[in-house]
Every structure is written in structure tokens, then in C-alpha cells.
PDB file of C-alpha atoms in Angstrom:
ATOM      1  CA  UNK A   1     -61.774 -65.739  51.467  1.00 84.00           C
ATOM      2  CA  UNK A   2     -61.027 -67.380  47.983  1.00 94.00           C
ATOM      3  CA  UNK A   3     -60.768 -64.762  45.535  1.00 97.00           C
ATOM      4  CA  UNK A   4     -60.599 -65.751  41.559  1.00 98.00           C
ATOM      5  CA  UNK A   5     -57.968 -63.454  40.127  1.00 98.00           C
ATOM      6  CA  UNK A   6     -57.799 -62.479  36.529  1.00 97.00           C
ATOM      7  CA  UNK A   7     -54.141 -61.908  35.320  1.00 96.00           C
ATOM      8  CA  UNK A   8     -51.538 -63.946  35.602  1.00 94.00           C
ATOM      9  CA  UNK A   9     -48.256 -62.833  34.779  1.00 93.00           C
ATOM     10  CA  UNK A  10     -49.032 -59.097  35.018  1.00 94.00           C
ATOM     11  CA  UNK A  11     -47.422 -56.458  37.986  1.00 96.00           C
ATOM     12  CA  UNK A  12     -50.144 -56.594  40.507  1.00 97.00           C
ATOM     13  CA  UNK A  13     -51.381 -60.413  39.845  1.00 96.00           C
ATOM     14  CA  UNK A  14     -47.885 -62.209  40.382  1.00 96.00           C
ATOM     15  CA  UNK A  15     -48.350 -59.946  43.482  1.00 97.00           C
ATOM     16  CA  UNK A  16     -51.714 -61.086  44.284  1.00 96.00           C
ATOM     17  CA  UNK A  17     -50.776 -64.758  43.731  1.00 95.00           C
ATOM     18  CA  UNK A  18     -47.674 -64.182  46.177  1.00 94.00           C
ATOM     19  CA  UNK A  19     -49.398 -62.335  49.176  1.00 92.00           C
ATOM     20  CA  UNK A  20     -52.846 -64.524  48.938  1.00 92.00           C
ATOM     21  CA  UNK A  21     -51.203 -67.738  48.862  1.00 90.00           C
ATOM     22  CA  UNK A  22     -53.333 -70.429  48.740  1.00 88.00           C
ATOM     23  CA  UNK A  23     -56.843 -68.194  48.779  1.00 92.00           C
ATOM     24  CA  UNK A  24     -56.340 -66.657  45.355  1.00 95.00           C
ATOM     25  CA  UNK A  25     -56.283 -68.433  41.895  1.00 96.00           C
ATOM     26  CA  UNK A  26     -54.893 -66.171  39.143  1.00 96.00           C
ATOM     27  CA  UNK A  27     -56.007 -66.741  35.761  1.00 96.00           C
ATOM     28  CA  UNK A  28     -53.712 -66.408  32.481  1.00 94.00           C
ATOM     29  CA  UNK A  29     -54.847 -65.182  29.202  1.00 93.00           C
ATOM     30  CA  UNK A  30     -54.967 -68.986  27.987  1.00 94.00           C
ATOM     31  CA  UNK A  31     -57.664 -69.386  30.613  1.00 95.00           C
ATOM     32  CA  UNK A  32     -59.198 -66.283  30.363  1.00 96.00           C
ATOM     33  CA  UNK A  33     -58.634 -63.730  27.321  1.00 95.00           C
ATOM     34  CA  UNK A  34     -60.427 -60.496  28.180  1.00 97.00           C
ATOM     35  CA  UNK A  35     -60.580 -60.513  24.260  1.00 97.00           C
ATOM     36  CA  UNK A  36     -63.915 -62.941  24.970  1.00 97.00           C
ATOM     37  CA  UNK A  37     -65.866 -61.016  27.534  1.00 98.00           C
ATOM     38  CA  UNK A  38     -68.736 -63.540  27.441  1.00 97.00           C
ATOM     39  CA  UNK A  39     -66.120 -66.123  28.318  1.00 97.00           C
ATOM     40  CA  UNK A  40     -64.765 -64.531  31.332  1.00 98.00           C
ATOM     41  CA  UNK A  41     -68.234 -64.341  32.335  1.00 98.00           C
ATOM     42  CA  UNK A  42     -68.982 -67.812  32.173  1.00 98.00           C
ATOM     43  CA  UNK A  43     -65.992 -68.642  34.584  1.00 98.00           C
ATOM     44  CA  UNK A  44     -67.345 -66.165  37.223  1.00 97.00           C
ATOM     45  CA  UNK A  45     -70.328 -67.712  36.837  1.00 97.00           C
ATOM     46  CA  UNK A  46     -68.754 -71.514  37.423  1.00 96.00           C
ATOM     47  CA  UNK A  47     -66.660 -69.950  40.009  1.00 96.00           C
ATOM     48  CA  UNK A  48     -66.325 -71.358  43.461  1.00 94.00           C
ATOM     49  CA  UNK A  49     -64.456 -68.450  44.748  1.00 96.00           C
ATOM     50  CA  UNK A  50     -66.171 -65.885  47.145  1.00 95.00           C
ATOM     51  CA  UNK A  51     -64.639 -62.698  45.542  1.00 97.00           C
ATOM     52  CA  UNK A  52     -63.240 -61.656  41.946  1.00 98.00           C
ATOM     53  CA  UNK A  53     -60.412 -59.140  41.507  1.00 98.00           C
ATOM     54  CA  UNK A  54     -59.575 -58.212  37.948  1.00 98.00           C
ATOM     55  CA  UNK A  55     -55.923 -57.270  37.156  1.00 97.00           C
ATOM     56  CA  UNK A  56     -55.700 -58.048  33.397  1.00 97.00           C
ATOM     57  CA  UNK A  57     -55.681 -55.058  31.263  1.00 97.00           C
ATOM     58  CA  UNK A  58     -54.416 -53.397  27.439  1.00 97.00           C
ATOM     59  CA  UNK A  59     -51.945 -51.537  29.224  1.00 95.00           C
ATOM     60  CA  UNK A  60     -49.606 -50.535  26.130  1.00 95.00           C
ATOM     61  CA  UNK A  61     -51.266 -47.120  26.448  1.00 97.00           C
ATOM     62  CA  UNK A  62     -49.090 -46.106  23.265  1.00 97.00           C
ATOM     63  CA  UNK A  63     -50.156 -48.712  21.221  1.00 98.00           C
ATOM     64  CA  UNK A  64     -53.742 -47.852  22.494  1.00 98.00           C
ATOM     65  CA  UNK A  65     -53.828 -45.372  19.776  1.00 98.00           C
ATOM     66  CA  UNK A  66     -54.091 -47.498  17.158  1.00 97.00           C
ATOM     67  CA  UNK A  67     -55.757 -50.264  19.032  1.00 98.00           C
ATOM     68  CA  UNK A  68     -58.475 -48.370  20.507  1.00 98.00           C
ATOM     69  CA  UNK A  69     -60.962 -50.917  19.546  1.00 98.00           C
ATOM     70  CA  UNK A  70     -59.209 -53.976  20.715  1.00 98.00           C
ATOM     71  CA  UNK A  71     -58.244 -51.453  24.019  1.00 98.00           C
ATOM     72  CA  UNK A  72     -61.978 -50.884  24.310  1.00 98.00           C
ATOM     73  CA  UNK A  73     -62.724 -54.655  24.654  1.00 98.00           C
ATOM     74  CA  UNK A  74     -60.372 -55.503  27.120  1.00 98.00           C
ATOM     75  CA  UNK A  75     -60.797 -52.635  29.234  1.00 98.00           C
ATOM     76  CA  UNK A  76     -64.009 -51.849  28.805  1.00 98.00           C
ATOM     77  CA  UNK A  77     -66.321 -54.668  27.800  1.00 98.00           C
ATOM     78  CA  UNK A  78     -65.064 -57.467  29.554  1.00 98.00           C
ATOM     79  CA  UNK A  79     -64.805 -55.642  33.498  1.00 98.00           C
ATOM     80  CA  UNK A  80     -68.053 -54.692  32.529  1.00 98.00           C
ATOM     81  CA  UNK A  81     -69.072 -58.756  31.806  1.00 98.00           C
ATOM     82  CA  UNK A  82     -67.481 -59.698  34.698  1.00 98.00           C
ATOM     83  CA  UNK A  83     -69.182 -57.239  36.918  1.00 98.00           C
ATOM     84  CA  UNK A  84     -72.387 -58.165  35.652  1.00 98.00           C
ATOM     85  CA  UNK A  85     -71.543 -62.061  36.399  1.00 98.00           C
ATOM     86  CA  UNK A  86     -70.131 -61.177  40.059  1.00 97.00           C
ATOM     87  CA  UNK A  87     -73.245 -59.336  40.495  1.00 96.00           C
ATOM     88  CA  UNK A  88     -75.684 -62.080  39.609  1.00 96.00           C
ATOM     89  CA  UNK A  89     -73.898 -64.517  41.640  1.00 95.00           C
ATOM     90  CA  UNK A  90     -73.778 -62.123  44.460  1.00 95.00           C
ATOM     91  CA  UNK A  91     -69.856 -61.829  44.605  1.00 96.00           C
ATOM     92  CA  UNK A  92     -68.024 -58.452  45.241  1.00 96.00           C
ATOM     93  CA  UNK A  93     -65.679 -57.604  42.633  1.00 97.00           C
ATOM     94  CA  UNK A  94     -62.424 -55.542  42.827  1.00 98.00           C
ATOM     95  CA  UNK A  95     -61.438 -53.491  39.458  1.00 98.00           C
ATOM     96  CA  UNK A  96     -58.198 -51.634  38.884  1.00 98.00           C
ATOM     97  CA  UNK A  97     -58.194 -48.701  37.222  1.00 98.00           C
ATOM     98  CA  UNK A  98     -56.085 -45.715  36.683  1.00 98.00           C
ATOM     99  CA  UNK A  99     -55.269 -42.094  36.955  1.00 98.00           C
ATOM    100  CA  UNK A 100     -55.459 -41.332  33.129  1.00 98.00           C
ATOM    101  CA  UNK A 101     -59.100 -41.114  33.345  1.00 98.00           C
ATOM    102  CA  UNK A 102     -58.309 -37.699  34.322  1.00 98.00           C
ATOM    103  CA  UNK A 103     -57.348 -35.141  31.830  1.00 97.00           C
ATOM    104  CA  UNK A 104     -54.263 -34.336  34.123  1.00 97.00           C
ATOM    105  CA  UNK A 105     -54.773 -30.642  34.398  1.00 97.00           C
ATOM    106  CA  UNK A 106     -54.151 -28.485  37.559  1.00 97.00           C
ATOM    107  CA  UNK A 107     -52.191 -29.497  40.922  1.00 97.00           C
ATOM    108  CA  UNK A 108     -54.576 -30.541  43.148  1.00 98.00           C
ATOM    109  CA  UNK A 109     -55.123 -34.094  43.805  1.00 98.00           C
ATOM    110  CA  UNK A 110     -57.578 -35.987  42.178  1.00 98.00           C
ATOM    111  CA  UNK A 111     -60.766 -36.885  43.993  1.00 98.00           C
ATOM    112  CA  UNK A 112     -62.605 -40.143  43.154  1.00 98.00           C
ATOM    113  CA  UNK A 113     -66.277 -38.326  42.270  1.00 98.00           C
ATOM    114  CA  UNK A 114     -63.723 -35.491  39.613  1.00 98.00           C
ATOM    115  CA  UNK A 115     -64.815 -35.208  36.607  1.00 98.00           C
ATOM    116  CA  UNK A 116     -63.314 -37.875  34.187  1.00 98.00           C
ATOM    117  CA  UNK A 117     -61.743 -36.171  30.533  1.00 98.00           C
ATOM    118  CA  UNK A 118     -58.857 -39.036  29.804  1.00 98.00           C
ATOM    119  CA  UNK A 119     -56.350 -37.623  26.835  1.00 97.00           C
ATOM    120  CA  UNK A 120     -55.792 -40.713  24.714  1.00 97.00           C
ATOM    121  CA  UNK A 121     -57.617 -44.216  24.017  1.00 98.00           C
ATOM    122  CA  UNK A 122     -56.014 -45.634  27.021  1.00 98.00           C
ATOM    123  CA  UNK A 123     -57.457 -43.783  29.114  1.00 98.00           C
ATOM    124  CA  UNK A 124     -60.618 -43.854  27.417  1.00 98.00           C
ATOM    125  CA  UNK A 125     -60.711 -47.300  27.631  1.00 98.00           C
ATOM    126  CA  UNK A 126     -60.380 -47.612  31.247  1.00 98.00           C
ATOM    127  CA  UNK A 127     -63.469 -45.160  31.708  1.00 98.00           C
ATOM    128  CA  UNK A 128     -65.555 -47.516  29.603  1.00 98.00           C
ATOM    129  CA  UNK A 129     -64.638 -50.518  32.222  1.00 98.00           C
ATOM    130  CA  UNK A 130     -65.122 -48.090  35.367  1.00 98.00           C
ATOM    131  CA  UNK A 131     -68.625 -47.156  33.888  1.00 98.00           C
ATOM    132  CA  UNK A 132     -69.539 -51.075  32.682  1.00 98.00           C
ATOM    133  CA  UNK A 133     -68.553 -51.888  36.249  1.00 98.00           C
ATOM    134  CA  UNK A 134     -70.720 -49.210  37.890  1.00 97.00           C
ATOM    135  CA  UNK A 135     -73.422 -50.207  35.611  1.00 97.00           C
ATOM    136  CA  UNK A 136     -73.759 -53.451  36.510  1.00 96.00           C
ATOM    137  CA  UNK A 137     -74.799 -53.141  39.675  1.00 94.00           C
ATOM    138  CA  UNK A 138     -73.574 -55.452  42.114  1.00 95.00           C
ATOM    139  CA  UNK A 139     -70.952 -55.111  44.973  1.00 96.00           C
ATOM    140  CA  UNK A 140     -68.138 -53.510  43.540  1.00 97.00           C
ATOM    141  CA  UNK A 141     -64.459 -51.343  44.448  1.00 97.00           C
ATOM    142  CA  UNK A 142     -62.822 -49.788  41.329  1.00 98.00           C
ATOM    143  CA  UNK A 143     -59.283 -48.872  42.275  1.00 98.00           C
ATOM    144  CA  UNK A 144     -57.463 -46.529  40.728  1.00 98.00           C
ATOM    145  CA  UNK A 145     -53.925 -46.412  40.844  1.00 98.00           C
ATOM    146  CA  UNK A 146     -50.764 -45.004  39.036  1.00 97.00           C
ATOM    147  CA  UNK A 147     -47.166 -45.558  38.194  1.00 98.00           C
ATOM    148  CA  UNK A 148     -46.963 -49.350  38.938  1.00 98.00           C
ATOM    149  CA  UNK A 149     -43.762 -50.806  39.421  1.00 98.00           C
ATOM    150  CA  UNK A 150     -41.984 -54.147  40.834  1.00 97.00           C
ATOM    151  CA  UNK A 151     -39.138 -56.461  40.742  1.00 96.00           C
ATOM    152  CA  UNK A 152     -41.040 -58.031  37.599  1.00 92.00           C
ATOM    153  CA  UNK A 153     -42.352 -57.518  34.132  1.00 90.00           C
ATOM    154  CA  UNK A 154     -41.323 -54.186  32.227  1.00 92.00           C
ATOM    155  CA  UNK A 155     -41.524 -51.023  34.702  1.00 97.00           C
ATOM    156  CA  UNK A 156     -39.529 -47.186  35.210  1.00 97.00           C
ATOM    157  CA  UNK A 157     -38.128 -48.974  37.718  1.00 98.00           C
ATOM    158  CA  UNK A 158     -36.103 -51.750  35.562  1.00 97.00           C
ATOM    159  CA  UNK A 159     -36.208 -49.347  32.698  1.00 97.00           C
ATOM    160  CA  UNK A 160     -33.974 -47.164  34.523  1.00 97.00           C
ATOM    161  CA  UNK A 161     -31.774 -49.612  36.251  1.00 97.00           C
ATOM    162  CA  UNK A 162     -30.910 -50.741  32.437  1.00 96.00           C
ATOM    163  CA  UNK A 163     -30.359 -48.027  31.389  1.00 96.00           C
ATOM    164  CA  UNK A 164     -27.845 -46.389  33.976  1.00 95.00           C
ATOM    165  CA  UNK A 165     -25.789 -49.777  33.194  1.00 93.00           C
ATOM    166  CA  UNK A 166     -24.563 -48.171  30.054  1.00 94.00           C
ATOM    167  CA  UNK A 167     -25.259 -43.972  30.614  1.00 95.00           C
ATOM    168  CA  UNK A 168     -24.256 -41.701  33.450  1.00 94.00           C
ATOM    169  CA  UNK A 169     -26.369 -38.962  32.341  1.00 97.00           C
ATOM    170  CA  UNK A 170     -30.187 -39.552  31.658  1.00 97.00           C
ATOM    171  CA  UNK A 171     -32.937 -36.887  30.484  1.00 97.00           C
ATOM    172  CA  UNK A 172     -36.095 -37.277  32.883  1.00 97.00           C
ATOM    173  CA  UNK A 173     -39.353 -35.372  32.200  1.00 97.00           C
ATOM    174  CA  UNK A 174     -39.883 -33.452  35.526  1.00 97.00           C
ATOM    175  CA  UNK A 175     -43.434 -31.837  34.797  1.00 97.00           C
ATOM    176  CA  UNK A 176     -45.642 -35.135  35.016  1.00 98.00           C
ATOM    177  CA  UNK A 177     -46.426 -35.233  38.994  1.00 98.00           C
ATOM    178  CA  UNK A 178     -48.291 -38.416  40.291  1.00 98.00           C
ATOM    179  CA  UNK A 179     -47.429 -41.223  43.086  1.00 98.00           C
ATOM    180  CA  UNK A 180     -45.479 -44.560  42.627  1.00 98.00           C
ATOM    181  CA  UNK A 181     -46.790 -47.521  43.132  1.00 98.00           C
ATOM    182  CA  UNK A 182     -45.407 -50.770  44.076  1.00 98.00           C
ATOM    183  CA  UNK A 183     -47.460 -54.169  42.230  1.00 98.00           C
ATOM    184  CA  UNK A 184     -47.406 -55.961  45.707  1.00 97.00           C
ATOM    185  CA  UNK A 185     -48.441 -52.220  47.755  1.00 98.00           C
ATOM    186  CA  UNK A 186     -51.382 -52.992  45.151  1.00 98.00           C
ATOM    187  CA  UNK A 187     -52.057 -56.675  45.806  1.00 98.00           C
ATOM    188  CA  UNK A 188     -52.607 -55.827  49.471  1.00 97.00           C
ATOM    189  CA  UNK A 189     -54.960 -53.307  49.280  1.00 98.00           C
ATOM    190  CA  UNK A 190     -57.078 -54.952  46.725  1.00 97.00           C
ATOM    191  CA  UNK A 191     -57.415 -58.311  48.651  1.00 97.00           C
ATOM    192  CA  UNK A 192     -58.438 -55.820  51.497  1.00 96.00           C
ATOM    193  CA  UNK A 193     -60.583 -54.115  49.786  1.00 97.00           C
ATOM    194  CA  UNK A 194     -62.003 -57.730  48.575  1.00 96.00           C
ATOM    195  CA  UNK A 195     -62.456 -59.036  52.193  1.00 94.00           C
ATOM    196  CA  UNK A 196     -64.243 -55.659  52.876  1.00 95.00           C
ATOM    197  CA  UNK A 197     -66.654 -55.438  50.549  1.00 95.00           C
ATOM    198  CA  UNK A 198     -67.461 -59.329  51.708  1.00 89.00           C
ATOM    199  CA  UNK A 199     -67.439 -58.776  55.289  1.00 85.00           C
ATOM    200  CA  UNK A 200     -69.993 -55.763  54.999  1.00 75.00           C
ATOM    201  CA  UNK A 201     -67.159 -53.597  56.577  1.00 73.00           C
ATOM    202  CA  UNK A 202     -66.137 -51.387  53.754  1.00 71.00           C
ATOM    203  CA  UNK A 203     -68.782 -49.697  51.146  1.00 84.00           C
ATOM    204  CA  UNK A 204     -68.459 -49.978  47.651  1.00 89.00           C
ATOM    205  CA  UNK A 205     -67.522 -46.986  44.961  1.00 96.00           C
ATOM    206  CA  UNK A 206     -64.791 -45.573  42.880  1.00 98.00           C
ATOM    207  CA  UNK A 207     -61.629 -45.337  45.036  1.00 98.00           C
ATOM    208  CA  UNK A 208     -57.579 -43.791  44.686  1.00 98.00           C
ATOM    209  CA  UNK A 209     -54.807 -45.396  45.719  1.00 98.00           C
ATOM    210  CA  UNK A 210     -51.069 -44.320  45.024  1.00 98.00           C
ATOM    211  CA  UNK A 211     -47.739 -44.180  46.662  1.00 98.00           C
ATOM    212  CA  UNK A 212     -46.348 -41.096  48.670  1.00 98.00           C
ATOM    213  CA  UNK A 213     -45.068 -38.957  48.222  1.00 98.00           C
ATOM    214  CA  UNK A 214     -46.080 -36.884  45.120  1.00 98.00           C
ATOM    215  CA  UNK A 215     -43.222 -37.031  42.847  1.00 98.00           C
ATOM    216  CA  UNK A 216     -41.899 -36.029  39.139  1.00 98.00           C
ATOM    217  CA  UNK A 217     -40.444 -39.019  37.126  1.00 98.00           C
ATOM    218  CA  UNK A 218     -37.212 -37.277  37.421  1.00 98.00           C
ATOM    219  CA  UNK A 219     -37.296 -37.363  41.192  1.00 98.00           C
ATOM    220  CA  UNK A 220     -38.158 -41.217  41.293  1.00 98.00           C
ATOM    221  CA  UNK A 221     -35.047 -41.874  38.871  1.00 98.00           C
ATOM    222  CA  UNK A 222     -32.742 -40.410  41.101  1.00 98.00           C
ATOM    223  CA  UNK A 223     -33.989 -42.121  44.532  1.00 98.00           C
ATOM    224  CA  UNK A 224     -34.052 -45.369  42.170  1.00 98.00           C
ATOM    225  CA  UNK A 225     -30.031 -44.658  41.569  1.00 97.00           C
ATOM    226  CA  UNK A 226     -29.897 -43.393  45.248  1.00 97.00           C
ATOM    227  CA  UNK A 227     -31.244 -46.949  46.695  1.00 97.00           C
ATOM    228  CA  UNK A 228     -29.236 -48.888  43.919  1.00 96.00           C
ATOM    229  CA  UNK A 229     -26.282 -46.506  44.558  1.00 96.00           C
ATOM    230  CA  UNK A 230     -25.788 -45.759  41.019  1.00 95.00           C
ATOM    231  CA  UNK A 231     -23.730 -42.992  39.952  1.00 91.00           C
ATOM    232  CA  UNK A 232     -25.958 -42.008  36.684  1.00 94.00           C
ATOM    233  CA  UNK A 233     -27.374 -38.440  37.283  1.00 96.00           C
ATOM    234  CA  UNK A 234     -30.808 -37.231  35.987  1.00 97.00           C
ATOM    235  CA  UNK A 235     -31.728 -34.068  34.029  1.00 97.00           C
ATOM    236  CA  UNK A 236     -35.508 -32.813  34.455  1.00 97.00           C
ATOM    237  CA  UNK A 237     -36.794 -32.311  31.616  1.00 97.00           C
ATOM    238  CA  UNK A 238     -40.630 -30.936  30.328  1.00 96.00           C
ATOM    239  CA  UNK A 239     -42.574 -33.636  29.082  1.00 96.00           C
ATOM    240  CA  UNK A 240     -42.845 -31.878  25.522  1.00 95.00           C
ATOM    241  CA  UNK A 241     -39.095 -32.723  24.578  1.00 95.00           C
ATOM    242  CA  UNK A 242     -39.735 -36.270  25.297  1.00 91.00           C
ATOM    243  CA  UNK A 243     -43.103 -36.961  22.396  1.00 91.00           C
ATOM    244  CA  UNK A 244     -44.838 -39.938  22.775  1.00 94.00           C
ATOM    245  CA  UNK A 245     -47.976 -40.765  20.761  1.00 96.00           C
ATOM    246  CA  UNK A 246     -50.163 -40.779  23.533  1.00 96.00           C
ATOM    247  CA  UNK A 247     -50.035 -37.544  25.426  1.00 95.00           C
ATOM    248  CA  UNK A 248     -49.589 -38.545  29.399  1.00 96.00           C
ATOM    249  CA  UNK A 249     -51.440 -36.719  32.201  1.00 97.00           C
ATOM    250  CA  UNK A 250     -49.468 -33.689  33.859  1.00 97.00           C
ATOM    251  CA  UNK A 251     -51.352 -33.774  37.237  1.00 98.00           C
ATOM    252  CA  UNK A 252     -51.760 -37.928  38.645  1.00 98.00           C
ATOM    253  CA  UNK A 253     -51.667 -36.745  42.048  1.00 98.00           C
ATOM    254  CA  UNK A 254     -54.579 -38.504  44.011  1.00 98.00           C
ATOM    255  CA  UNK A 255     -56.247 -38.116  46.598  1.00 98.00           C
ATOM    256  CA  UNK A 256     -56.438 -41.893  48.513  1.00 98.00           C
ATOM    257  CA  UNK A 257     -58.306 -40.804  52.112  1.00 98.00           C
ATOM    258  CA  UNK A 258     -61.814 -41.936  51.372  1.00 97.00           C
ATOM    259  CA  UNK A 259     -59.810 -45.659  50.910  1.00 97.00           C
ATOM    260  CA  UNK A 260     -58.670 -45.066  54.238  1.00 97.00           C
ATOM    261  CA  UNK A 261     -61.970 -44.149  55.599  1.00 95.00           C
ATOM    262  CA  UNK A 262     -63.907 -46.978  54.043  1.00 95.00           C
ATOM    263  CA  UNK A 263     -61.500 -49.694  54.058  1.00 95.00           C
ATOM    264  CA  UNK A 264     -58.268 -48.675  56.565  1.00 96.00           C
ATOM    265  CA  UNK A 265     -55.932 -48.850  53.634  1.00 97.00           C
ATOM    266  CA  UNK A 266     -53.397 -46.017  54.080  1.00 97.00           C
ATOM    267  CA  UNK A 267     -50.609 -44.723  50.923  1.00 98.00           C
ATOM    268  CA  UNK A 268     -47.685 -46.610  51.448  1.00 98.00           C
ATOM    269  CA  UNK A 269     -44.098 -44.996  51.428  1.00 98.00           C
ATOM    270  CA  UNK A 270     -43.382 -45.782  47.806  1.00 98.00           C
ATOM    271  CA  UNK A 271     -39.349 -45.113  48.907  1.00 98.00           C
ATOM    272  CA  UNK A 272     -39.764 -47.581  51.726  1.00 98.00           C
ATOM    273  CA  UNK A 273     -41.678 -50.271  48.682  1.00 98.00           C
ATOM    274  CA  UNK A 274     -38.766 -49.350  46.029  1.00 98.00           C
ATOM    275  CA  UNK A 275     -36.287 -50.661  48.571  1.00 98.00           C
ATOM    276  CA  UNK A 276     -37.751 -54.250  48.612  1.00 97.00           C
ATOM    277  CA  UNK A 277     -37.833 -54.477  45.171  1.00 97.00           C
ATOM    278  CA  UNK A 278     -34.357 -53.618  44.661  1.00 98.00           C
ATOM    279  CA  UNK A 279     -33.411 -56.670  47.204  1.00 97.00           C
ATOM    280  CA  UNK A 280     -35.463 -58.746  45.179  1.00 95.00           C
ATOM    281  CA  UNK A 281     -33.869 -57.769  42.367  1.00 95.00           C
ATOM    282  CA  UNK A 282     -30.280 -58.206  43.709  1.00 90.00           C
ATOM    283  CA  UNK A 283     -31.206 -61.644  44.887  1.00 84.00           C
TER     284      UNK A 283
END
């Protein structure tokens, strides 16, 4: 299956362009900016590819706040451009998405059919793409996901390996709950995802998918200095004495089985995934 990727240098597509090999061409912003929806449209249209995945986004969800127009565009109009162009060429097309749709209340995992109430223009934006995407009517997987991290571009993951090279004490908010990620845990399931929704074998919808287990950011920091064997220890702390201008979601736990069902994808062990990016970035 050739699948035409859109990101480039992001998490999940440096992923996607190492795991698909030769099938997958990723596209940069100087190819595609998903500031021009109507041009990323017109290259699904030329496309020779049998399958689109789209893992460009406005992911600066502080920023977001003050950008929710520009946020909006990205996030919103163009997945919804590009779903309308993989629909009219028959293609099925792979969206990622993410668990601030949700308003993060409770402690029960989220389902995929939930009802959506994001907190802050990030999130806000996303749910404009899921709902252009649905809208457009053709084959299509959103995936939502959470907590992305890798041996590349800026992630918790590097954050707090910096960090812990010049503090042995760090203050972690322990009341945000969700599951870790890894880009390339990602890249897999949405090029399976891809080859389902082409082969007939999986069914199309909104779908979760998210590390396990369920953990606080404070808990991931110390298994990151566990794995790295770092001697920096972590205070949990609530997520109010750490103010950002965005307010994050409490609850990202999510429920992933109906991505199982439909497409055999199962949550990876996000401890198992942290350990291969910490080789890579010893290497």
C-alpha cells in the first residue's frame, strides 16, 4: 500500500517514514502547509498513493490561545479538505486526533462516541478537524491519541532527561491521568489502520489509542529516571501549582478496545516503548 503522509519532521511522521519504508511519502510544510487547505487538497487529488494519513498539526496547545484562528485552520479546515479530496478519489484517510477533545472530567476512560467539551482552543481545534473529517464522507479512521513521545523533536520525555542533567529534585503534577504514547507505537497502528480501511477488513469511525498503563505525569518521570537510571527524584504535585495558559484535561484515560475489535491493534506497554527510545537516544 502507498500511503501519502502529511508531516514531515513531526513525532509520529519521522515514525511513519521509518516503519513504512519505501510505501509512505511524508510531506513537509514546504510541500504542503496545512495553512492552504485548498492546496493540500489539490495534492490528494494528484496523488498516486492508495491511502492518506495526516500527521501535521498546531500542536503548541499554549500558544493555541492566542492563535485560535490560525489553530482552527490547520486543525480544522485543512483535515477537513483533505478528507473531502480522499473521499472523491475514493482513498481512505487516517486522521490523528487527541484526548483534549474531552473536557477531562471524571475517572473513567474515555469512549470514542463520549461527549466532546475540549477546555481550550487546542482542543477545540482538533474537534473542528474530527467533525470536517466525519463530514466529508468518505472512508475514514480518526485516531485519537495522547501524551506522544520519542527519541525526537521536543517531548516529556527529553524535557525531563534535560532537566535531571542539572536538578535532583523535580516538581511533577500528579493529578492529570492519561496513557503515554510512543511516535513510532503511533506510526504502526495508523499504517494498520490505513491497510484496513483499504482491505475492507476494518470499519471506519472515531477510534482511541494510548499507551498502558494509565499513569500521572509524575509516575512517567520517575520510570523515565528509572530506565535512564537517573538519580533525580520527583515530587507529585496538583496541576493547579503548575498554571499554564491553557488548562490541560484531568481525566485522558481512554478506552482503545473498539481499535482492537475493528482493526487488531492492541495498547502497547508504553514502559516496554520508553525503553527503545532511551537506546536510541544513547546511541
Amino acid at each position: 500500500m502507498a500511503v501519502l503522509v502529511f508531516g514531515k519532521t513531526g513525532q509520529v511522521a519521522t515514525e511513519l517514514a521509518r516503519v513504512g519504508g519505501d510505501d509512505v511519502v511524508c510531506l513537509g510544510r514546504a510541500e504542503a502547509d496545512l495553512a492552504d487547505p485548498d492546496a493540500c487538497a489539490a495534492i490528494i487529488r494528484d496523488t498516486d498513493a492508495t491511502g492518506v494519513i495526516n500527521a501535521a498539526a498546531y500542536t503548541a496547545v499554549d500558544n493555541a490561545e492566542d492563535e485560535e484562528a490560525l489553530a482552527t485552520v490547520i486543525n480544522g479546515d485543512a483535515p477537513a479538505a483533505m478528507a473531502r479530496a480522499a473521499a472523491e478519489r475514493g482513498l481512505p484517510f487516517v486522521h490523528i486526533s487527541t484526548d483534549y477533545v474531552f473536557d477531562g472530567s471524571g475517572v473513567k476512560p474515555w469512549l470514542p462516541e463520549d461527549e466532546t467539551a475540549p477546555l481550550g482552543a487546542y482542543g477545540r481545534s482538533k474537534l473542528a478537524g474530527e467533525r470536517g473529517v466525519v463530514a466529508a464522507g468518505g472512508t475514514f479512521a480518526i485516531l485519537r491519541t495522547s501524551w506522544a513521545f520519542s527519541s525526537h523533536g521536543s517531548n516529556f520525555v527529553k524535557t525531563m532527561l534535560r532537566l535531571a542533567e542539572t536538578k535532583d529534585h523535580l516538581t511533577i503534577v500528579e493529578d492529570q491521568i492519561g496513557g503515554p504514547t510512543e511516535a513510532g507505537d503511533i506510526a504502526r497502528a495508523c499504517l494498520a489502520v490505513a491497510r484496513g480501511l483499504s482491505g475492507a477488513t476494518g470499519q471506519g469511525g472515531i477510534y482511541h489509542f494510548s499507551g498502558r498503563p494509565d499513569v500521572s505525569w509524575a509516575e512517567f518521570a520517575r520510570e523515565i529516571f528509572a530506565q535512564a537510571d537517573l538519580k533525580a527524584s520527583v515530587e507529585g504535585i496538583p496541576a493547579s501549582a503548575y498554571p499554564t495558559k491553557a488548562k490541560r484535561p484531568g481525566n485522558s484515560r481512554m478506552d482503545c478496545s473498539s481499535l482492537q475489535a475493528s482493526f487488531g491493534v492492541t495498547r502497547p506497554d508504553w514502559r516496554e516503548s520508553l525503553g527503545r527510545v532511551l537506546a536510541d537516544l544513547s546511541t
